[in-house]
Short mmCIF file of C-alpha atoms and ligand atoms in Angstrom, two decimals:
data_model
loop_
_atom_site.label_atom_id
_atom_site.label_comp_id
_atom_site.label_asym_id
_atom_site.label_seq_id
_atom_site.Cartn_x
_atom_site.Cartn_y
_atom_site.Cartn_z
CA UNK A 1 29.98 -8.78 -4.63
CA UNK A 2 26.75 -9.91 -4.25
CA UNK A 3 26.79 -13.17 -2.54
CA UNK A 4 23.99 -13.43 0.63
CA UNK A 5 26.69 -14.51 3.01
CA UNK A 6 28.39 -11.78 4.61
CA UNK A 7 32.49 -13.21 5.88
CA UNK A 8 34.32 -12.48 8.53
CA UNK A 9 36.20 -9.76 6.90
CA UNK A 10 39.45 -11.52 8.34
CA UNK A 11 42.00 -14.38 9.02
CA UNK A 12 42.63 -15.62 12.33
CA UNK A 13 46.09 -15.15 13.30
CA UNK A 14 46.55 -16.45 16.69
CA UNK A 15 43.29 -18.40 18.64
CA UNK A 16 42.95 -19.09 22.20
CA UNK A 17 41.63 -22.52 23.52
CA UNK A 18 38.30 -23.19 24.90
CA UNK A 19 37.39 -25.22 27.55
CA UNK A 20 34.43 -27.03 27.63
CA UNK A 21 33.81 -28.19 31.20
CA UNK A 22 30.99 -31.10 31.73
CA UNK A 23 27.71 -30.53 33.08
CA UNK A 24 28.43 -31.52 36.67
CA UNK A 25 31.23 -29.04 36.46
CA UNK A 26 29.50 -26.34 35.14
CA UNK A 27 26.66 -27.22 38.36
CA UNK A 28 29.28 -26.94 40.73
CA UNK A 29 30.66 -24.21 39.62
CA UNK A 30 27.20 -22.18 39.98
CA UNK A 31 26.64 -23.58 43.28
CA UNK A 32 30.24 -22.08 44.45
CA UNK A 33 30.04 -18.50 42.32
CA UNK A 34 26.32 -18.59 44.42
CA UNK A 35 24.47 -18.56 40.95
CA UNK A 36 26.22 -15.32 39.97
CA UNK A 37 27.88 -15.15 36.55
CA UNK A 38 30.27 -12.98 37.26
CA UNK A 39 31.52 -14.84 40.03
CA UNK A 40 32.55 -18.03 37.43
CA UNK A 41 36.11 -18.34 36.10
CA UNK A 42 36.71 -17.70 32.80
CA UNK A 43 37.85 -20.98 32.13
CA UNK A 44 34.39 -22.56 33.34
CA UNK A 45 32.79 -20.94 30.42
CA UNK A 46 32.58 -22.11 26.89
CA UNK A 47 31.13 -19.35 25.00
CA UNK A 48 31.46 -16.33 27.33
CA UNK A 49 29.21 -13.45 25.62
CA UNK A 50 29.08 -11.83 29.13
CA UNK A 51 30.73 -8.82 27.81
CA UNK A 52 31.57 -7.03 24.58
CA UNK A 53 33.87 -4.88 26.69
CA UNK A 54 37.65 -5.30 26.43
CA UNK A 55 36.76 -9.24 25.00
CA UNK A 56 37.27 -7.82 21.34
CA UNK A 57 40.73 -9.25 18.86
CA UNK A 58 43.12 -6.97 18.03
CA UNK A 59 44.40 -6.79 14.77
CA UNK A 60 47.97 -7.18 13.88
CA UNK A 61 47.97 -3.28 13.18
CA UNK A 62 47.07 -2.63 17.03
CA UNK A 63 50.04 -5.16 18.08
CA UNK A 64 52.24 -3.75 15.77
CA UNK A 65 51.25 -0.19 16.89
CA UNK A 66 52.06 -1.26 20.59
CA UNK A 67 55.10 -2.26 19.87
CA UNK A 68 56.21 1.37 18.89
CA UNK A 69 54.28 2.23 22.36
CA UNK A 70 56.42 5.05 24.24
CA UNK A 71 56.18 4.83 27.75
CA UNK A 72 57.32 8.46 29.39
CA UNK A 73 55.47 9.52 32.06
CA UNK A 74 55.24 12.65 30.60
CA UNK A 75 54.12 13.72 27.16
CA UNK A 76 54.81 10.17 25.44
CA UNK A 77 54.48 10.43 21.66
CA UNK A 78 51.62 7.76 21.53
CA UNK A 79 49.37 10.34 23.99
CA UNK A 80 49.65 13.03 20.99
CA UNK A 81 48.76 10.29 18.19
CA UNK A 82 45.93 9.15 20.36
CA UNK A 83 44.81 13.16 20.94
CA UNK A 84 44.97 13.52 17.25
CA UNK A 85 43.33 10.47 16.53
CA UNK A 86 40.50 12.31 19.18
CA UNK A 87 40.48 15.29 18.02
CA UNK A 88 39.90 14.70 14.33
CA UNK A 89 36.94 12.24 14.77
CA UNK A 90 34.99 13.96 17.58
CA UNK A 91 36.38 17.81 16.69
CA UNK A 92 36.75 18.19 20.60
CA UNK A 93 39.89 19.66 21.33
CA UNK A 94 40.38 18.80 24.95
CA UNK A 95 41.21 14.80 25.22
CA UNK A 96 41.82 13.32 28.99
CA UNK A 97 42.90 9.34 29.03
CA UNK A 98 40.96 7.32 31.52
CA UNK A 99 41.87 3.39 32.06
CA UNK A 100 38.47 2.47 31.25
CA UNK A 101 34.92 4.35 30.71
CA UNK A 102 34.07 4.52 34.62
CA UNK A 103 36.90 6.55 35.11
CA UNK A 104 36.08 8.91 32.89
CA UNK A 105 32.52 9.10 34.21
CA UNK A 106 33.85 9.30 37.99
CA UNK A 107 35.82 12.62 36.82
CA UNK A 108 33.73 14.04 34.61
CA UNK A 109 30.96 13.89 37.32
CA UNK A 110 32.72 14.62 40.27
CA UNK A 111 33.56 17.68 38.48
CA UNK A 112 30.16 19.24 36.67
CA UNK A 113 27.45 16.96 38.86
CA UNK A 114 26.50 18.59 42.58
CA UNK A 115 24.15 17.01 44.86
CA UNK A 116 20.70 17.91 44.30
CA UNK A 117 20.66 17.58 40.42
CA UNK A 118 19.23 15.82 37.58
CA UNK A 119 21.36 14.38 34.83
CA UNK A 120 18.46 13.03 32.36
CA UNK A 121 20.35 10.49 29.54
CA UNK A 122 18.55 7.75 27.42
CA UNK A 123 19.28 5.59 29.16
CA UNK A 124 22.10 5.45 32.16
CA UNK A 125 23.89 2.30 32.21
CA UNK A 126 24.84 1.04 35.09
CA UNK A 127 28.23 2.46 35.83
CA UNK A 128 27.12 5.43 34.60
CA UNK A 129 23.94 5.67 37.27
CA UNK A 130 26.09 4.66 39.99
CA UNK A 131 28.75 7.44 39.12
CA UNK A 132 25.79 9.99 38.60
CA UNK A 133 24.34 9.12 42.25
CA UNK A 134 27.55 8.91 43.77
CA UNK A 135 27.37 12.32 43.46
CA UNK A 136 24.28 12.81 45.44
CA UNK A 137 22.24 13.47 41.80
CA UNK A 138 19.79 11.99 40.07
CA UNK A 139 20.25 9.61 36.93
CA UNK A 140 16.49 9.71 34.99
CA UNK A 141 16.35 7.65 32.19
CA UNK A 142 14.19 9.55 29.12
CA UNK A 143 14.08 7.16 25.93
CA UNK A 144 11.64 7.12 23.88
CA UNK A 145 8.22 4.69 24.88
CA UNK A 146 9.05 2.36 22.08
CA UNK A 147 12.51 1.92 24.02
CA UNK A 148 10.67 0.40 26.91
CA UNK A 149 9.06 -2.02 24.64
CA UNK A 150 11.15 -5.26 23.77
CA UNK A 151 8.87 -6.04 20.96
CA UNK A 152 7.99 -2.56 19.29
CA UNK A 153 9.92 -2.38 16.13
CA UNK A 154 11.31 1.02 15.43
CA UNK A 155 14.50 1.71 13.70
CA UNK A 156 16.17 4.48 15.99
CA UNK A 157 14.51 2.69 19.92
CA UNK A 158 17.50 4.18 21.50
CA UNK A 159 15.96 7.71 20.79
CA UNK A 160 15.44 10.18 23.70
CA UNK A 161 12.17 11.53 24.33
CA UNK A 162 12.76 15.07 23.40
CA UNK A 163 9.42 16.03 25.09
CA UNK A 164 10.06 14.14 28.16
CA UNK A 165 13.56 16.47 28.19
CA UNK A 166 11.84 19.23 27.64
CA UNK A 167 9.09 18.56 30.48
CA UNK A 168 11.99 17.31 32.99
CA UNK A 169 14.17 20.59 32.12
CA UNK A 170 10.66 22.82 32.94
CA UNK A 171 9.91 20.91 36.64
CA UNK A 172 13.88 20.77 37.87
CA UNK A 173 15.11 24.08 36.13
CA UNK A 174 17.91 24.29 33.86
CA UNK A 175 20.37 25.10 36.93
CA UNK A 176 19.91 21.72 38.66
CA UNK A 177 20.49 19.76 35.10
CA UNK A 178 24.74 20.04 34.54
CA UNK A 179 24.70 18.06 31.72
CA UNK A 180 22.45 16.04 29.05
CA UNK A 181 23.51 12.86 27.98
CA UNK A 182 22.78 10.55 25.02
CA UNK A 183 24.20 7.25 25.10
CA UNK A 184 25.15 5.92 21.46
CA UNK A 185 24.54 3.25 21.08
CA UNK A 186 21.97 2.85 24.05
CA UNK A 187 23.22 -0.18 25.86
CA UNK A 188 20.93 -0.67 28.76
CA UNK A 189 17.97 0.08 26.82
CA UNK A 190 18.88 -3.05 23.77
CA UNK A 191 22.01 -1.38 22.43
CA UNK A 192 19.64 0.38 20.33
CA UNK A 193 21.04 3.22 18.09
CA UNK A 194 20.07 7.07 18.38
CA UNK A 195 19.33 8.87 14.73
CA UNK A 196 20.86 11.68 13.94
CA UNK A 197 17.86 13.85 13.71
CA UNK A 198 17.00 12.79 17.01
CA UNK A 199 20.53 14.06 18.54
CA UNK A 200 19.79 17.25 16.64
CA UNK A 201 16.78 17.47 18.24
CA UNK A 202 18.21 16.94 21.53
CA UNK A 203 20.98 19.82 21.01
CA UNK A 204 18.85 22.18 20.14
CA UNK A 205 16.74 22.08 23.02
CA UNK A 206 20.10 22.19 24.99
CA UNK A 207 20.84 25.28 23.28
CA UNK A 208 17.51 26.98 24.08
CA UNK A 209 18.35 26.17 27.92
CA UNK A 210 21.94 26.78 27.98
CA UNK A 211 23.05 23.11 28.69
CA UNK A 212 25.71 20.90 27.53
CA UNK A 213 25.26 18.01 25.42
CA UNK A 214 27.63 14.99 26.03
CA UNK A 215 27.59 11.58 24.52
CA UNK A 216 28.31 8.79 26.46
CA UNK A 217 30.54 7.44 23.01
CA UNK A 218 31.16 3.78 23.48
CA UNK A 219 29.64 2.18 20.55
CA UNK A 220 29.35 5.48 18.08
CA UNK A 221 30.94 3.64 15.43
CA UNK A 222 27.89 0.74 15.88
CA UNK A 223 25.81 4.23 16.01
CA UNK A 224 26.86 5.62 12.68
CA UNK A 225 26.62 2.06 10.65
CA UNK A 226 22.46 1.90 11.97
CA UNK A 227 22.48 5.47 10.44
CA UNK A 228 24.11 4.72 7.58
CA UNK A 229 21.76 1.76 7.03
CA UNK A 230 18.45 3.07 8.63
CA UNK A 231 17.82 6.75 8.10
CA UNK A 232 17.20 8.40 4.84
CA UNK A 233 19.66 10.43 3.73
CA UNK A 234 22.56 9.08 5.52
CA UNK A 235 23.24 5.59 2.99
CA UNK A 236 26.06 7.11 0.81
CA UNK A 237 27.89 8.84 3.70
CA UNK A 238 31.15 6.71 5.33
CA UNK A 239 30.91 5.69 8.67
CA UNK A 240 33.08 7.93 9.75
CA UNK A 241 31.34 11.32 7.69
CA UNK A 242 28.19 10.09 10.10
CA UNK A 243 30.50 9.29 13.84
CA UNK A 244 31.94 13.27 13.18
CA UNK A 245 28.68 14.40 12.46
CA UNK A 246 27.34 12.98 16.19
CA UNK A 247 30.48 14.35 18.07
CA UNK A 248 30.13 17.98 16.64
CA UNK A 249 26.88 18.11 17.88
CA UNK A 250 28.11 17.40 21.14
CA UNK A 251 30.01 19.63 23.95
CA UNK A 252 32.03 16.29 24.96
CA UNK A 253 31.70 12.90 25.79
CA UNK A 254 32.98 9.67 27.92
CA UNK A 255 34.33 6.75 26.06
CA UNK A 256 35.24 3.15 26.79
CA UNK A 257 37.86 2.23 24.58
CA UNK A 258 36.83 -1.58 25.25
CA UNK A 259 34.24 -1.27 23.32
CA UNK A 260 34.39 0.71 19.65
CA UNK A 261 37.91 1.20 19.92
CA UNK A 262 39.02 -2.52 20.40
CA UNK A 263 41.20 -2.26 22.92
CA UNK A 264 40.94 -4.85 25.75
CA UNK A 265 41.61 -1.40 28.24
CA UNK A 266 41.36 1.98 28.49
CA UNK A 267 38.65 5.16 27.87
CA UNK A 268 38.44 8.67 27.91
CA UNK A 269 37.19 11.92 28.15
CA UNK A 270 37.09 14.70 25.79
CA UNK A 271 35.36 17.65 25.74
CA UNK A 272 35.26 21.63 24.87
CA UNK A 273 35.39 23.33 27.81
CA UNK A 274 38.88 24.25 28.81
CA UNK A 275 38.10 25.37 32.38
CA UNK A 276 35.75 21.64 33.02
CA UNK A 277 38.89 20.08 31.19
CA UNK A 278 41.49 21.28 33.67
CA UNK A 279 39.56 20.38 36.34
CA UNK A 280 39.39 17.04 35.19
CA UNK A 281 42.98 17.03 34.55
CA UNK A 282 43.74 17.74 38.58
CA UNK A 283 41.52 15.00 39.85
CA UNK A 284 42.81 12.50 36.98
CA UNK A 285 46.12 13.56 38.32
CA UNK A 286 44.91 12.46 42.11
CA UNK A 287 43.91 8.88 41.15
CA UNK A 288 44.61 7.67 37.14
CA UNK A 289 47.90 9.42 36.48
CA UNK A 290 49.54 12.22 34.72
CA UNK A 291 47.65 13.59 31.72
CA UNK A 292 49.41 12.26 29.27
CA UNK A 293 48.62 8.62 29.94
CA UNK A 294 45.45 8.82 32.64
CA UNK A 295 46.35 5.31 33.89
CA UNK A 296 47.31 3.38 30.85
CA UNK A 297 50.35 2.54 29.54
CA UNK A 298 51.59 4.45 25.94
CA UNK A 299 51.23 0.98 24.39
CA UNK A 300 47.08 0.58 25.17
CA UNK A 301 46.84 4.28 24.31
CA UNK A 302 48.53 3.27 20.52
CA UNK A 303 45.82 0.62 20.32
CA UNK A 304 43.09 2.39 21.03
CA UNK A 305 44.51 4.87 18.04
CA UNK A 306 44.37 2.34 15.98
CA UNK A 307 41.39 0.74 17.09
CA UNK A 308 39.40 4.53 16.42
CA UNK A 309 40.37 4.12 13.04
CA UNK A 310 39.67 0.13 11.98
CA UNK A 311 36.17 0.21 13.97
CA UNK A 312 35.18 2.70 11.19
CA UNK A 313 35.59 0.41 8.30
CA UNK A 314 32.63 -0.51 6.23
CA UNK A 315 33.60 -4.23 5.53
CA UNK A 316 34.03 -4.53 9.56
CA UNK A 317 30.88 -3.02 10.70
CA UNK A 318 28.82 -4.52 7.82
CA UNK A 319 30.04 -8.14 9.41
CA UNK A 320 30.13 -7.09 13.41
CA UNK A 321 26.02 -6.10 12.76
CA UNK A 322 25.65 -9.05 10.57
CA UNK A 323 26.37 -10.77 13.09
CA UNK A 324 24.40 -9.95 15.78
CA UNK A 325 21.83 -9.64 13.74
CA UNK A 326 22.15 -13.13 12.73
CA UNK A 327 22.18 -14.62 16.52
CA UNK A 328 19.05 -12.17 16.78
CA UNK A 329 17.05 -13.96 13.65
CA UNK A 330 17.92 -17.24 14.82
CA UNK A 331 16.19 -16.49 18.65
CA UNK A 332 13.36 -15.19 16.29
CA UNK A 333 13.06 -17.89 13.80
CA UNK A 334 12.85 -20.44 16.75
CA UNK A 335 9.94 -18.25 19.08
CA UNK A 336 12.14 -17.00 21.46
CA UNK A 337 11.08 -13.89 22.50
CA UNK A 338 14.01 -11.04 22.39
CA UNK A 339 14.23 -7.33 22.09
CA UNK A 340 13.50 -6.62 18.29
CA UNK A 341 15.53 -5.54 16.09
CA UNK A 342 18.73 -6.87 17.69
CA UNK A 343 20.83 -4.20 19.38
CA UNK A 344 24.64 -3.22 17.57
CA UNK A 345 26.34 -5.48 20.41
CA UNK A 346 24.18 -7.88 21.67
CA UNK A 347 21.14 -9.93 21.26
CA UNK A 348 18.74 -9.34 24.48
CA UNK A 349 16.58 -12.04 25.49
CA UNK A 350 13.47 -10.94 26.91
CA UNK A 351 13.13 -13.54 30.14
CA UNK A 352 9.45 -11.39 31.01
CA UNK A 353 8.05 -12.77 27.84
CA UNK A 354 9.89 -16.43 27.97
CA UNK A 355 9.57 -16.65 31.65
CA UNK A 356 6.03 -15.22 32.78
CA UNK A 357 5.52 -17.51 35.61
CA UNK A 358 8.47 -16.18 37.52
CA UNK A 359 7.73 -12.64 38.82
CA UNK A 360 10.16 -9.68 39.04
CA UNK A 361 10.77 -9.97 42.59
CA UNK A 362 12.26 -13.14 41.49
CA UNK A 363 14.35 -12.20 38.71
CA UNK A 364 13.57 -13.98 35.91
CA UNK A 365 16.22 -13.04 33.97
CA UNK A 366 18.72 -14.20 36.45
CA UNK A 367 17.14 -17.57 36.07
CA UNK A 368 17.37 -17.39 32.14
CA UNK A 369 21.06 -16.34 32.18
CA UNK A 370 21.80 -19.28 35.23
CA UNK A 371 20.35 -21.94 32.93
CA UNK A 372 21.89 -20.71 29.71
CA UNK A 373 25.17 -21.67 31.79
CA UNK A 374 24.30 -24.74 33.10
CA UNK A 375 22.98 -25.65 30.03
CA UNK A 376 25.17 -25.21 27.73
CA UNK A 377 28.60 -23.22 29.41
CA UNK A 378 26.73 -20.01 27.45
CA UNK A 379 27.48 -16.80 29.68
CA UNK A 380 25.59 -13.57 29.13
CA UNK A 381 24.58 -11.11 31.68
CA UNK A 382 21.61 -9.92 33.44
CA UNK A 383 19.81 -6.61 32.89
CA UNK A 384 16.72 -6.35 34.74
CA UNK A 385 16.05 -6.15 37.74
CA UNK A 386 18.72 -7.06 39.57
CA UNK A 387 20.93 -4.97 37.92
CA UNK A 388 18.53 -2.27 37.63
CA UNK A 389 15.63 -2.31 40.71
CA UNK A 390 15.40 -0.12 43.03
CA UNK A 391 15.52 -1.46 46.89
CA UNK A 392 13.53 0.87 48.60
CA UNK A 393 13.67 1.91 52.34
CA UNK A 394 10.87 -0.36 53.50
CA UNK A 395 13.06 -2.94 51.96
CA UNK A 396 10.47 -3.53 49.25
CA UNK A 397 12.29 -3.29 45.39
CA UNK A 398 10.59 -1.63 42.62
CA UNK A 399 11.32 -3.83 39.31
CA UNK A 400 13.48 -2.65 36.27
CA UNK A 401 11.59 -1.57 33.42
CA UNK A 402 12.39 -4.90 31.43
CA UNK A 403 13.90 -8.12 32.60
CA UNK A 404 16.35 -9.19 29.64
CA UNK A 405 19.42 -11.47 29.65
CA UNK A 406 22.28 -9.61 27.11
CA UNK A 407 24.01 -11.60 24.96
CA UNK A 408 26.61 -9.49 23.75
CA UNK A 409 29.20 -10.41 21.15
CA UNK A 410 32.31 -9.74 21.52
CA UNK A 411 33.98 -7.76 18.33
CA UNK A 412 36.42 -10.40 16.03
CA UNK A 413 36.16 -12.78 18.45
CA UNK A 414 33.91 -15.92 17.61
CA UNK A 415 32.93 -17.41 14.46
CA UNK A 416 29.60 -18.49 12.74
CA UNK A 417 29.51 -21.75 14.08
CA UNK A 418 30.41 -20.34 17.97
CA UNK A 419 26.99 -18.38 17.02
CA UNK A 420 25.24 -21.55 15.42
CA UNK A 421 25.94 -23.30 19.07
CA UNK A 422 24.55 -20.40 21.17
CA UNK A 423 21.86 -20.50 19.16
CA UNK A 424 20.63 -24.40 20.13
CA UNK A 425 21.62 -23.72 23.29
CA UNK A 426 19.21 -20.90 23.71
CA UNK A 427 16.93 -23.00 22.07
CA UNK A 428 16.94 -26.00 24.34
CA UNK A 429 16.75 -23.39 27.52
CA UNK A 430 13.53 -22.02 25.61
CA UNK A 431 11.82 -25.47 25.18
CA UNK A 432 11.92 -26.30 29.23
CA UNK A 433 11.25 -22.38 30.15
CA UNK A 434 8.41 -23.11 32.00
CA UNK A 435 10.50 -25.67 34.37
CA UNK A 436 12.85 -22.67 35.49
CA UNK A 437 12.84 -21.80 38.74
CA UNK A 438 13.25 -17.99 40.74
CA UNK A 439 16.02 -16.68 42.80
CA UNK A 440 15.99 -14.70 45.24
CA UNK A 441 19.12 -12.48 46.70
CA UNK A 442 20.94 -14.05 49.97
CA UNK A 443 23.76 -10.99 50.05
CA UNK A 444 24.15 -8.25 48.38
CA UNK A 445 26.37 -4.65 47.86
CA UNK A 446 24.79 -1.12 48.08
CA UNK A 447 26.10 -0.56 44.69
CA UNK A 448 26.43 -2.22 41.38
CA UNK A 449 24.59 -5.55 43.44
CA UNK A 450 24.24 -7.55 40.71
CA UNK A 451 28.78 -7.93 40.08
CA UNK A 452 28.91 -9.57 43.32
CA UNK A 453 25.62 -10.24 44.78
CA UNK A 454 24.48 -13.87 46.13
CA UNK A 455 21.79 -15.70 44.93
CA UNK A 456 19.94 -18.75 45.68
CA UNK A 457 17.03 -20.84 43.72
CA UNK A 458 13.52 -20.53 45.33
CA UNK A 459 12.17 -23.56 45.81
CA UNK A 460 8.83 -24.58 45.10
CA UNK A 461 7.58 -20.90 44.51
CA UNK A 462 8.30 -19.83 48.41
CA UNK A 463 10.70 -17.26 49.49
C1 LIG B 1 27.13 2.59 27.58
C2 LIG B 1 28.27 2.35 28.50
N1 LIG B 1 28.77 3.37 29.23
C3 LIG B 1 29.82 3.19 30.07
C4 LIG B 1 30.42 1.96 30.23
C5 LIG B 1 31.56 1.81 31.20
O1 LIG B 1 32.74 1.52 30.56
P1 LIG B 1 33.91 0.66 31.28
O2 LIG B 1 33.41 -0.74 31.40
O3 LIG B 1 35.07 0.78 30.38
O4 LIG B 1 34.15 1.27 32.61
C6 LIG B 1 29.93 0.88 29.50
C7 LIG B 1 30.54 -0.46 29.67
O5 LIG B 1 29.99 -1.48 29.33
C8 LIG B 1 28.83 1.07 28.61
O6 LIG B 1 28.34 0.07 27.87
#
């Protein structure tokens, strides 16, 4: 067909209410969750883009396949559908069930990573940094320079730097690196896809060195679709010709089934290596659950099946980019500055660029995603440098690389007009940017600060 507009390539079944509490409300509630997001209920928020994890619909399909859900502890039918589902898109034959992505990260980790070494990646995102030094190891970020750049425009920003691998592989030596990791699509760094020649590129130096190659999976359906569109060669292959293409390049990978596999739980590992995988399988067995269900019940691991298999389909990813896209064009149109092009899952605001009066020490991008909430109940997440800075011993912090607010869309979830609405919102935010104030950090965790951390306003540019 060749009409411009691009529909939702579905009817809504079943909806779930919004609430749409008043401006004093949503003030109150900010004051209480001490100006952290992710300390608001749910039902304070109107559009809550906080999260593409887990937040996605599921089609009648995945509630029809959870109905047929079998729930032994040990070997339940719906493990082997899920393994087969596995195998035959990533060609990996070893397939461990986590309950979500961290869990497969934990135990992977715990099990390859020693204290001591490097695990380079695109970028880490945050569980997955927190999971790497957990282990006493080192998570270095290599994408490409053009990653680091909200405002470069380059088709494939979620590259790695294959030099930068190359030079960090020659100063630590191959026997402190466990594992490489590309993260598809590159979430911390703009949810920016990875080409395919660029993951080639990547496996073959980890075949001149001896080192696996894992991806870190979650959106390689949202990978293969920017392939599809953006790399020459790739625009008559299916989706799914392109996401088997990226696993058999890799030795394994971690996988949040929240995300490209449109479950609201579950993840998992799955790899070559029969001796890593059994391993695995004895410390899953210590803390998710027998093998054959890693923490989940047989019903998620039937919808995350399922899920594997719609996420692929052209008419869905052709309207799930769309419509990020769209939310991205519409920051654009109206001067506000954001990371260009717009990721797979998520718009990112860049609050550096909108916000230049408030330094990093101050988080600017905490102050972008508070007022996006008072302003109009609009919840999206921080991912600078409070998520992402480095407290150092003298107490000083080195800033995050970029200070962005993410804005990502949940998959099936909200229509146009939900998207029209964030779109003023941002808008009016943008128009009284200069009026925003700083925070700065009351209380904090060592770890992962920025899920429960406490913030308040600095007032009148004094700590
Ligand atoms: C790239 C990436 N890796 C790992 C994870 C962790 O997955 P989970 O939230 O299921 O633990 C996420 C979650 O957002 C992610 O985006």
């Amino acid at each position: 067909m060749s009409y411009r507009t691009i529909i939702e390539p579905f009817r809504i079944h079943s909806v779930q209410d919004i609430a749409f509490p008043s401006l004093e409300e949503r003030e109150a509630a900010l004051r209480r969750a001490g100006y952290n997001l992710f300390g608001l209920h749910a039902d304070e928020v109107i559009i809550d883009l906080l999260t593409d994890s887990g937040t996605g619909s599921m089609s009648d399909r995945q509630w029809a396949a959870m109905m047929v859900g079998d729930e032994s502890y040990a070997g339940s039918r719906s493990f082997y559908r899920l393994q087969e589902a596995v195998q035959d898109l990533t060609g990996l034959e070893e397939v461990i069930p986590t309950h979500q992505g961290r869990a497969a990260e934990r135990i992977l980790f715990a099990t390859t990573v020693e204290a001591g070494d490097v695990v380079p990646n695109n970028t880490h995102f945050d569980t997955t940094r927190a999971n790497v030094e957990y282990q006493g190891a080192e998570a270095r970020d290599l994408v490409i320079p053009e990653g680091r750049d909200p405002a470069a425009d380059h088709p494939f920003k979620g590259n790695m730097d294959v030099a930068a691998l190359e030079r960090t592989i020659e100063e630590v030596g191959a026997e402190r690196i466990p594992l490489v990791m590309v993260t598809v699509t590159n979430n911390s760094g703009g949810g920016q896809p990875v080409s395919l020649a660029n993951l080639r590129a990547v496996r073959e130096v980890c075949d001149r060195h001896g080192l696996p190659l894992f991806l870190d999976a979650c959106r390689f359906a949202e990978n293969a679709w920017f392939v599809k569109q953006r790399e020459p060669g790739h625009a008559q292959r299916t989706p799914r010709a392109i996401a088997r293409e990226m696993f058999r390049l890799a030795d394994g990978c971690t996988f949040s089934a929240k995300k490209d596999a449109i479950a609201n739980i579950g993840g998992f590992i799955a790899l070559k290596d029969r001796e890593v995988a059994a391993r695995c399988r004895n410390l899953l067995i210590l803390t998710e659950g027998f093998p054959t269900y890693g923490g989940l019940a047989g019903r998620d691991l039937e919808a995350i099946a399922q899920g594997l298999e719609e996420v692929l389909s052209e008419d869905y990813l052709r309207y799930r980019i769309r419509s990020t896209e769209y939310l991205g064009e519409k920051c654009r149109a109206a001067g506000v500055p954001i990371v260009w092009p717009p990721g797979g899952h998520a718009v990112y605001l860049d609050a550096r660029a909108l916000l230049p009066h408030i330094p990093a020490a101050q988080y600017p991008a905490q102050s972008l995603a508070v007022e996006l909430y008072r302003e109009g109940g609009v919840r999206g997440v921080e991912i600078g440098s409070v998520m992402f800075g480095k407290v150092n011993s003298d107490g000083t912090e080195t800033p995050a690389a970029m200070e962005l607010v993410r804005l990502a869309v949940p998959r099936r979830t909200y229509t146009q007009s939900h998207v029209d609405y964030v779109g003023e919102v941002i808008l009016a935010v943008a128009e009284r940017a200069a009026d925003l104030p700083g925070y700065r950090i009351v209380e904090q965790a060592p770890w992962l600060r920025h899920f429960t951390a406490i913030f308040a306003p600095v007032v009148d540019g004094g700590r």
